[in-house]
Coordinates of C-alpha atoms and ligand atoms in Angstrom, one line a residue:
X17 CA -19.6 -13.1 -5.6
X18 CA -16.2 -12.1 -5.3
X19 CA -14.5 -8.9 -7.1
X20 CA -11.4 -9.0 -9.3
X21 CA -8.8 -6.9 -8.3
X22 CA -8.6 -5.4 -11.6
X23 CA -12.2 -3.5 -10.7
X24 CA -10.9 -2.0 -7.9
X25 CA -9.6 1.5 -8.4
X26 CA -5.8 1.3 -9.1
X27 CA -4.0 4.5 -8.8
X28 CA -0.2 3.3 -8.9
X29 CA 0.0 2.3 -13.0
X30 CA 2.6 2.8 -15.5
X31 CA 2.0 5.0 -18.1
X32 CA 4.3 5.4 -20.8
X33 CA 7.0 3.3 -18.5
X34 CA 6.6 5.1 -15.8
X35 CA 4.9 4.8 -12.5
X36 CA 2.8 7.2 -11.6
X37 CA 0.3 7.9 -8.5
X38 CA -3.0 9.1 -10.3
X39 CA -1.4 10.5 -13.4
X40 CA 1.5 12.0 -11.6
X41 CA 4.8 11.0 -12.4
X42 CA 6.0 9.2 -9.0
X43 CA 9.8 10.3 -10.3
X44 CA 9.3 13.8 -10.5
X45 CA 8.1 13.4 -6.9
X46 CA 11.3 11.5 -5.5
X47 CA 13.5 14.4 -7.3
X48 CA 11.9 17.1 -5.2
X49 CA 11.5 14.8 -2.1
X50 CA 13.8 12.0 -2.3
X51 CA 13.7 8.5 -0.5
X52 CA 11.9 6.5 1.1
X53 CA 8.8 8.6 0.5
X54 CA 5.3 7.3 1.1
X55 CA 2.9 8.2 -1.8
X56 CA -0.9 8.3 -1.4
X57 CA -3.7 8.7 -3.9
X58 CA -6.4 10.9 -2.0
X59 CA -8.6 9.9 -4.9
X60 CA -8.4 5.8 -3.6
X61 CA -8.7 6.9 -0.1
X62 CA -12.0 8.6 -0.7
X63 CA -13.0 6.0 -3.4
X64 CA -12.5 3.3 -0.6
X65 CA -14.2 5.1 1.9
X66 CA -17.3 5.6 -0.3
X67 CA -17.6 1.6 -1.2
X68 CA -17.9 0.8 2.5
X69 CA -20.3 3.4 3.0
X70 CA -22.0 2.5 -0.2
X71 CA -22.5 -1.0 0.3
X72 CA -24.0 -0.1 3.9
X73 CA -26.4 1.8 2.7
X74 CA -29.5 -0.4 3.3
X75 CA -28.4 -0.2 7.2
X76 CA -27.9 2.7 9.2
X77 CA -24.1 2.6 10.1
X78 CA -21.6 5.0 10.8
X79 CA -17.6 4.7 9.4
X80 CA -15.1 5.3 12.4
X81 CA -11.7 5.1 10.5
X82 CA -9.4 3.0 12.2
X83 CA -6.5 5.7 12.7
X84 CA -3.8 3.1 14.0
X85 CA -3.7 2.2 10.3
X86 CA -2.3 5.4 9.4
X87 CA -3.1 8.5 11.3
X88 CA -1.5 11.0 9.4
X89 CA -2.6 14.4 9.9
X90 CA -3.3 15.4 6.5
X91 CA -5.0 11.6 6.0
X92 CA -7.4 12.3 8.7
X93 CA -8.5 15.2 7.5
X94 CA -9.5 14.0 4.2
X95 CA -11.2 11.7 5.8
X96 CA -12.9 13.4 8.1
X97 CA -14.2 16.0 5.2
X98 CA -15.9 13.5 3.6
X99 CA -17.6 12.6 6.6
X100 CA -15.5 9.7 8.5
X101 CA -15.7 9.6 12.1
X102 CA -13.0 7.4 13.9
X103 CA -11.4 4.2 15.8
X104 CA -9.0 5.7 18.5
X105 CA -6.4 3.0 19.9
X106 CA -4.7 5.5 22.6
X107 CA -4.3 9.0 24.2
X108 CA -2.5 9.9 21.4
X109 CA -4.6 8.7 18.2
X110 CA -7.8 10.5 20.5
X111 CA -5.3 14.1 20.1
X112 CA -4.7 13.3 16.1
X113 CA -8.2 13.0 15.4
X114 CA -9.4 16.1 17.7
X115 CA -6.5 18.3 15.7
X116 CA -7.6 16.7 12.9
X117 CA -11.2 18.5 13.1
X118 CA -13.1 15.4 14.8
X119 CA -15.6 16.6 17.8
X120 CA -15.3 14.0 20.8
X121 CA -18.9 12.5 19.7
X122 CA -17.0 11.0 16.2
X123 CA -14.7 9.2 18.2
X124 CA -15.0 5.5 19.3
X125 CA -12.0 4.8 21.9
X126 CA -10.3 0.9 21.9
X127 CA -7.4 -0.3 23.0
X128 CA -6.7 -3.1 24.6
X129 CA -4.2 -1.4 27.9
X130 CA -5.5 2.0 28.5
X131 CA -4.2 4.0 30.9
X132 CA -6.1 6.0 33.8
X133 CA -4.7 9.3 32.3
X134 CA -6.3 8.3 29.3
X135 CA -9.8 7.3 30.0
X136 CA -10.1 10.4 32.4
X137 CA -9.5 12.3 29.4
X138 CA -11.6 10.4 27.3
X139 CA -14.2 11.0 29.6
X140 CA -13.8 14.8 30.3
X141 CA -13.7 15.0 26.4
X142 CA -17.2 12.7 26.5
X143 CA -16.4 10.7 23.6
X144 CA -18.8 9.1 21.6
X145 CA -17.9 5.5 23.3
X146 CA -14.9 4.2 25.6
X147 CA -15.1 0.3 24.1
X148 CA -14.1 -1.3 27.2
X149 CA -12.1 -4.6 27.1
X150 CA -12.7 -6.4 30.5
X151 CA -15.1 -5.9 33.5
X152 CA -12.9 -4.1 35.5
X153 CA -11.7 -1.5 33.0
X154 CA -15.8 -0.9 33.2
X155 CA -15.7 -0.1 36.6
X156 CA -12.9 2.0 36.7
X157 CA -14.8 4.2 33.6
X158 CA -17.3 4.6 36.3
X159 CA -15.7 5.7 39.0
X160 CA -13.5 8.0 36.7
X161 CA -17.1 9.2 35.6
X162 CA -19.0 9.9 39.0
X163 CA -15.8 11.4 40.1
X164 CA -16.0 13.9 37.4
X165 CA -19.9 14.1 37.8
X166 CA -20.6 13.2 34.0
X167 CA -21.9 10.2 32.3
X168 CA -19.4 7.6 30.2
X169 CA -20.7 6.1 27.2
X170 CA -19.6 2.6 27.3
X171 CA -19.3 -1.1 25.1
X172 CA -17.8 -4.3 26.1
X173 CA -15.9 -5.9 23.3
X174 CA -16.3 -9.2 23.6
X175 CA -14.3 -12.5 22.0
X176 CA -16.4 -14.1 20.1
X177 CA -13.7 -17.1 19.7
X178 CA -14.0 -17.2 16.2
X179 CA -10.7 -18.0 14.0
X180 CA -10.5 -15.1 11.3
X181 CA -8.2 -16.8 9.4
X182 CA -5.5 -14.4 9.2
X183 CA -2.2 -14.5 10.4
X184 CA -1.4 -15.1 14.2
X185 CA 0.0 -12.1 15.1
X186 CA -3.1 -10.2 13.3
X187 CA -6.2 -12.6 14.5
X188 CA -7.4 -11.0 17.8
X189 CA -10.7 -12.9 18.5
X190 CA -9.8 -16.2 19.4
X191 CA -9.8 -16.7 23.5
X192 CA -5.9 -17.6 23.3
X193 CA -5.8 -13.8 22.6
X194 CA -5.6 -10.7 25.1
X195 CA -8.5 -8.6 23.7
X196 CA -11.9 -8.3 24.8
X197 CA -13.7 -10.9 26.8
X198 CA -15.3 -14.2 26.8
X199 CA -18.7 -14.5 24.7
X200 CA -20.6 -16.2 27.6
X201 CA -19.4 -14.0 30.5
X202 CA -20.3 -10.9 28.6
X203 CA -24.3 -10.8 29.4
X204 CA -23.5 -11.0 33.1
X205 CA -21.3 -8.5 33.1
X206 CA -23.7 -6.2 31.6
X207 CA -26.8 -7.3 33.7
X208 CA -24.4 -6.2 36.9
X209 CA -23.7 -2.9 35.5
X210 CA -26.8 -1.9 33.6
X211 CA -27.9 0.5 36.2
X212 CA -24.8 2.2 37.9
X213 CA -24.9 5.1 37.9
X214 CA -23.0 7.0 35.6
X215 CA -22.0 3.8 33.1
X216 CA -24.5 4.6 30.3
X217 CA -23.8 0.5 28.0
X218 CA -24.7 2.2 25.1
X219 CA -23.3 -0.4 22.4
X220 CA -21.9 -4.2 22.2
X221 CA -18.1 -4.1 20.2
X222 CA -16.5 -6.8 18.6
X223 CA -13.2 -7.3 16.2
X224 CA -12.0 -10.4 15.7
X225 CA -8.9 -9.4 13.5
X226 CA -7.3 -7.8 10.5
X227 CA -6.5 -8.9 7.0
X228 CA -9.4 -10.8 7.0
X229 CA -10.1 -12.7 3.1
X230 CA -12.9 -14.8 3.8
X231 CA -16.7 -14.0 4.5
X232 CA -17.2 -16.3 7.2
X233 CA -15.5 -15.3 10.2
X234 CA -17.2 -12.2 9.7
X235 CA -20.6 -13.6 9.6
X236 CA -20.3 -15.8 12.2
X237 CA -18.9 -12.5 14.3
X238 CA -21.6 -10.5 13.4
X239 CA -24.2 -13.0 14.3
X240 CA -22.7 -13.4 17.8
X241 CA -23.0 -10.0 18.0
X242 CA -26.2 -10.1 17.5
X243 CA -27.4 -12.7 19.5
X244 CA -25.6 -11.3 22.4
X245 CA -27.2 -7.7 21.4
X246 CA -30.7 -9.2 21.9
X247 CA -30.3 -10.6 24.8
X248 CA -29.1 -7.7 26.8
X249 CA -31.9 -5.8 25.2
X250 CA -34.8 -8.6 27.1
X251 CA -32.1 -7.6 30.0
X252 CA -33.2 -4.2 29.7
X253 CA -29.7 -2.6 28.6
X254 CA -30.8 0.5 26.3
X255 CA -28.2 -0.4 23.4
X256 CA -28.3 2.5 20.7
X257 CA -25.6 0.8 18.6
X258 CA -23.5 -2.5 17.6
X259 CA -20.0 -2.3 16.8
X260 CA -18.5 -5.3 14.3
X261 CA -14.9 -3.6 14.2
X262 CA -12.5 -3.8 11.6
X263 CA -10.6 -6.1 9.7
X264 CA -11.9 -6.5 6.1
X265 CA -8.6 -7.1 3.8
X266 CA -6.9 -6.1 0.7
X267 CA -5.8 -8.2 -2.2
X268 CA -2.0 -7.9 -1.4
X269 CA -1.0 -10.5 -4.1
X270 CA -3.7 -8.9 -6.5
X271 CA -5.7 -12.2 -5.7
X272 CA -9.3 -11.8 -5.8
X273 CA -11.1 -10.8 -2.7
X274 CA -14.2 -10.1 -0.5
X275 CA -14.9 -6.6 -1.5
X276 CA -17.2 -3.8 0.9
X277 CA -19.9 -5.1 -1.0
X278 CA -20.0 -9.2 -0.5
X279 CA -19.4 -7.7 3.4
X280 CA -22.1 -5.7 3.5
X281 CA -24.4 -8.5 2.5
X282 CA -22.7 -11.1 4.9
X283 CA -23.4 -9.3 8.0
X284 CA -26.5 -6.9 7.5
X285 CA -29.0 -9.6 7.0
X286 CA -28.1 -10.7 10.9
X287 CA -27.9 -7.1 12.4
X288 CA -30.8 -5.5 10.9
X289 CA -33.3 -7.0 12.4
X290 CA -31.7 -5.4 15.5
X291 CA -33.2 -2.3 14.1
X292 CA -29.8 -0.5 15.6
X293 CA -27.3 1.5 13.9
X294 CA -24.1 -0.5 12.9
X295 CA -20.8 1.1 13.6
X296 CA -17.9 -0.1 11.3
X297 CA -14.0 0.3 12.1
X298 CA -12.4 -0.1 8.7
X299 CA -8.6 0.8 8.6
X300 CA -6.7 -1.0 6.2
X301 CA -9.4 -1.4 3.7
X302 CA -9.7 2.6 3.3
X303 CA -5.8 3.4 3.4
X304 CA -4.1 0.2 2.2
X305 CA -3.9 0.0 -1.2
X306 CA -4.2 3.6 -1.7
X307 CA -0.1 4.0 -0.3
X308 CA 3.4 3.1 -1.9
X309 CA 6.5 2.5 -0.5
X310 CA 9.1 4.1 -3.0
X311 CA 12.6 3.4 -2.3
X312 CA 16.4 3.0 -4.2
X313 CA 18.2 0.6 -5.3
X314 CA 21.6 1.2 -3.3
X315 CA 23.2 -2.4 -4.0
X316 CA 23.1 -5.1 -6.3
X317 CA 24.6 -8.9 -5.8
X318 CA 25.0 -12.4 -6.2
X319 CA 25.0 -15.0 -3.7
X320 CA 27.3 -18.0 -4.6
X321 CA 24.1 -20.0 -4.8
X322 CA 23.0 -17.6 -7.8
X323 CA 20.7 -15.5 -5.9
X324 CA 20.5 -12.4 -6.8
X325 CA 19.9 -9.5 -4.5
X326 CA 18.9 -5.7 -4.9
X327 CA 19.4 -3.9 -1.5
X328 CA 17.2 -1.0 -1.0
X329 CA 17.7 2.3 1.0
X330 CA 14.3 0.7 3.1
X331 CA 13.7 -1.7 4.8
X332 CA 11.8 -2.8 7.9
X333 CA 12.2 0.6 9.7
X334 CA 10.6 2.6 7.0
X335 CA 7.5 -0.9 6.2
X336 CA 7.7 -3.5 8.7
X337 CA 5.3 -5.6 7.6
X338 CA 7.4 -8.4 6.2
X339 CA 9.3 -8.8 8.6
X340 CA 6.8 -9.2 11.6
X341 CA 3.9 -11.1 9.8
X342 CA 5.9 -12.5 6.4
X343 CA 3.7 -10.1 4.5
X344 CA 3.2 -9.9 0.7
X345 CA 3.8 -6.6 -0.8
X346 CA 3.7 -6.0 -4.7
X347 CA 6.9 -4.6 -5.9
X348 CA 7.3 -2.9 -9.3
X349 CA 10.4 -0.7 -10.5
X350 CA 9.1 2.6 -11.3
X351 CA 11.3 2.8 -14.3
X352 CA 10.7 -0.5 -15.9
X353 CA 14.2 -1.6 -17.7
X354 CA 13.7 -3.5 -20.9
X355 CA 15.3 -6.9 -20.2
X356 CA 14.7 -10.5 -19.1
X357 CA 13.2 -11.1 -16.1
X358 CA 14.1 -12.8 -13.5
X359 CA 14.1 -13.7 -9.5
X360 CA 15.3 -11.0 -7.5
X361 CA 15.5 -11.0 -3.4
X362 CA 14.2 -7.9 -2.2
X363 CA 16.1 -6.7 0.6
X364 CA 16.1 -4.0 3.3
X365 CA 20.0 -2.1 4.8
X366 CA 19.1 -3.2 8.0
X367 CA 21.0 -5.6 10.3
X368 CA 18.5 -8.0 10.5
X369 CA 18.0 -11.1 8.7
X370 CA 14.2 -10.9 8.5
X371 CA 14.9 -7.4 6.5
X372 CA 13.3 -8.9 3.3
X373 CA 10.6 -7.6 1.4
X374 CA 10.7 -10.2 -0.8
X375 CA 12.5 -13.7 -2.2
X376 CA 12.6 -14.7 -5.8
X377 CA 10.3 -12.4 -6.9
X378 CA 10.2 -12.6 -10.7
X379 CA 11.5 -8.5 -11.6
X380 CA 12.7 -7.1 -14.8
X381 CA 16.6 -6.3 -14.2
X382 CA 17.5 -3.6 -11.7
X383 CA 20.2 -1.7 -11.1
X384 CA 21.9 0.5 -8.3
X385 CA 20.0 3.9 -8.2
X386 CA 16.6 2.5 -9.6
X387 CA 13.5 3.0 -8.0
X388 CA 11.1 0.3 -6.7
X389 CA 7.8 1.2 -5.3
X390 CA 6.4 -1.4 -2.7
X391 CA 2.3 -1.1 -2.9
X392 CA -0.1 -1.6 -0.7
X393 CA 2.2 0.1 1.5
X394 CA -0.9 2.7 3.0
X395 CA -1.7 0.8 6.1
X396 CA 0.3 0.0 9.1
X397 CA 3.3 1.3 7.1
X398 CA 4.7 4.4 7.8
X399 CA 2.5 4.7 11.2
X400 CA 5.0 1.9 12.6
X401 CA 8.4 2.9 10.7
X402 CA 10.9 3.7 13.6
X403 CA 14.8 4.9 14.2
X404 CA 16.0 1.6 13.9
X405 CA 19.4 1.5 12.8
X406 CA 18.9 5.5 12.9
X407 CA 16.7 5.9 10.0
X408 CA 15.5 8.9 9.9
X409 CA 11.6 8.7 9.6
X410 CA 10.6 8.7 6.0
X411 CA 8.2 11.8 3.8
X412 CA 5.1 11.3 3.3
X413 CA 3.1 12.9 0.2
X414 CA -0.3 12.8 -1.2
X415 CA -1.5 13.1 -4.7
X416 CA -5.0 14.5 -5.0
X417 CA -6.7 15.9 -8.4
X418 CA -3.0 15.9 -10.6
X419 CA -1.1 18.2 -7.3
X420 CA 0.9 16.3 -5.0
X421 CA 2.2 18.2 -1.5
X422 CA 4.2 16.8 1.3
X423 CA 2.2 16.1 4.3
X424 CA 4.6 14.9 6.1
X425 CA 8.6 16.2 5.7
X426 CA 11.0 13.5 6.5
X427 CA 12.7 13.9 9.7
X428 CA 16.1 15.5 10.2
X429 CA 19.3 14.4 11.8
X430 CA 18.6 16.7 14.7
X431 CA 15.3 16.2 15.1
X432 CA 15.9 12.4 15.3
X433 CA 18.2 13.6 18.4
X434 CA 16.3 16.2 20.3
X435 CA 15.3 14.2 22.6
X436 CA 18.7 12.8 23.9
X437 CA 21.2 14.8 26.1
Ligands
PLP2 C1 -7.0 -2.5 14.3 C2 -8.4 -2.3 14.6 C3 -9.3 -1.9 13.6 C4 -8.9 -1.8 12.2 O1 -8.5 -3.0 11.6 P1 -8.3 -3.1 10.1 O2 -7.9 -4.5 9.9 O3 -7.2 -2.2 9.7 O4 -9.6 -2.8 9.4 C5 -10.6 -1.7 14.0 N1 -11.0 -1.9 15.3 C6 -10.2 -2.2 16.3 C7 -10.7 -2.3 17.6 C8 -8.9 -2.4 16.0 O5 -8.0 -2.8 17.0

């Protein structure tokens, strides 16, 4: 079964020809605020949350958010009220979620380099599980942990070598890739380790990539897991959880798409006969399509060739999604102009040819000082917007029940220049 797009919850529609975000006019917020702003529904953030949790139901899970998505402050929170815990990629995502109101237990640490400053802190803090990516980062949480005379709660992710079928730069679980480790060396591993003293191997972690659209790399990932789970059991490794990561996708070109539920009944039929909670790391499926990019027009043009271009006031430092994976991003104007259509290229102000959000995508007419929302912008969009070309960081607001507020302010001139003497 797949679900159309169209049954998902949209919260960036026009109404009346005009965009708004949940019934708020997305114009009125770029007069107070200006652009680029990021725009977020708190209604689709909860809504997405509660279909993954929903279609889990018949399997005792837990949620951990995948913060590197977007860890926003006022994002994590929401989350976190409605009873998220979370994915932590780094020292820093570990501090956002602990100021965010998360107690050490709620959060899962990953990443595939971390440093000795940061797992001694992830173990002081005893967080709920250090996932650790090769044998010897296991060792060294040991150490870190008899040194400090406590107990590290541990996983090894391993590499299942499955292809998720995403793009290359986003497909993490083939054995080209850096993360985790080989399948087949994984049991040994464990079996050396299962009773050292102060390495408690608590789960099994795997995540084979993001963006994912189809059901089977996600089956065939769980199943692994599975298998892999038993056998350390008849090992005699107390697992109390398994961990199938992130990864599920979004319908970026409002194609239709596995939803929560077709996932949910692709993989719990091969881990409940573990008879162990399943830990999920969703982050672009819970933020992605609930944020929008919304920028100006600043320039309009035609190429000799006949293209025509509208140049906006973002571009890959505010969302750089097109330019490192060739990502699809829905564009609409926000003010719809009455009008033929026609191909537009969408294009950033920065000094880079791969500044394109889009070529020839068929657009009413614009016009210099429109304003063009990019959707789907919520994940791995304004987490990774940079200075580049001394942009300063973009606002962020969110939209929740009619009220709007700015959760983030965008950064200043001088702030932008602290730093620097
Ligand atoms: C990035 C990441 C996730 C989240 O991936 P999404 O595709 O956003 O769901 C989950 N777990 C780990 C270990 C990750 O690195």
């Amino acid at each position: 079964m797949i679900t159309c797009p169209s049954l998902v919850y949209q919260s960036f529609t026009h109404i009346d020809g005009e965009l708004t975000c949940d019934g708020v006019s997305v114009a009125a917020i770029v007069t107070r605020v200006g652009t680029p702003v990021y725009i977020y529904s708190a209604h689709a953030i909860r809504d997405a949350y509660r279909s993954i949790d929903e279609a889990f139901a018949a399997c005792p899970h837990a949620i951990h958010y995948a913060l590197k998505a977007n860890s926003t402050l006022a994002i994590v929170r929401l989350l976190r009220a409605i009873g998220s815990r979370v994915d932590a990629n780094s020292g820093g995502e570990i501090e956002v979620a602990l100021r965010a109101g998360c107690e050490p237990r709620d959060i899962v640490f990953t990443g595939v380099g971390k440093t000795r400053e940061e797992l001694e802190r992830a173990v002081a803090l005893g967080v709920g599980v250090i996932n650790a990516e090769s044998a010897g980062e296991l060792d060294r949480m040991a150490a870190i942990a008899a040194a400090q005379g406590r107990d590290v709660r541990a996983a090894l992710r391993v590499n299942p070598d499955i292809d998720a079928g995403s793009h290359p730069n986003i497909s993490t679980g083939l054995r080209i890739n850096k993360f985790g480790v080989p399948l087949q060396d994984a049991r040994a591993i464990y079996r050396e380790r299962r009773s050292r003293p102060g390495l408690r191997l608590v789960g099994v972690h795997v995540h084979i990539g993001s963006q994912i659209t189809t059901i089977d790399p996600l089956r065939k990932a769980a199943r692994a897991l599975a298998g892999l789970a038993s056998e350390l059991r008849a090992d005699g490794v107390a697992l109390e959880h398994v961990d199938v990561g992130g990864g599920l996708g979004i319908p970026y070109e409002g194609r239709p798409m596995i939803g929560a539920s077709e996932y949910a009944d692709a993989v719990i039929p091969e881990l409940r006969p573990l008879g162990l909670p399943v830990l999920l790391e969703p982050g672009r499926a819970i933020v992605g399509r609930a944020g929008a990019l919304v920028t100006r027009v600043v320039d309009r043009k035609r190429s000799p060739e006949g293209r025509q271009f509208a140049v906006l006031d973002a571009g890959m430092a505010e969302l750089i999604r097109p330019a490192l994976y060739g990502s699809y991003h829905r564009i609409v104007p926000v003010r719809p102009r009455q009008g033929p259509e026609g191909p537009w290229d969408i294009v950033g102000p920065i000094c880079e040819s791969s500044d394109v959000f889009a070529r020839e995508r068929v657009l009413p007419p614009l016009d210099v000082d429109d304003l063009v929302a990019v959707l789907d912008a919520g994940a791995y969009g304004a987490v990774m917007a940079s200075n580049y070309n001394r942009h300063l960081l973009p606002a962020e607001v969110l939209v929740d029940a009619g009220h709007w507020s700015v959760i983030r302010r965008r950064q200043t001139l001088d702030e932008m220049l602290a730093l620097e003497s």
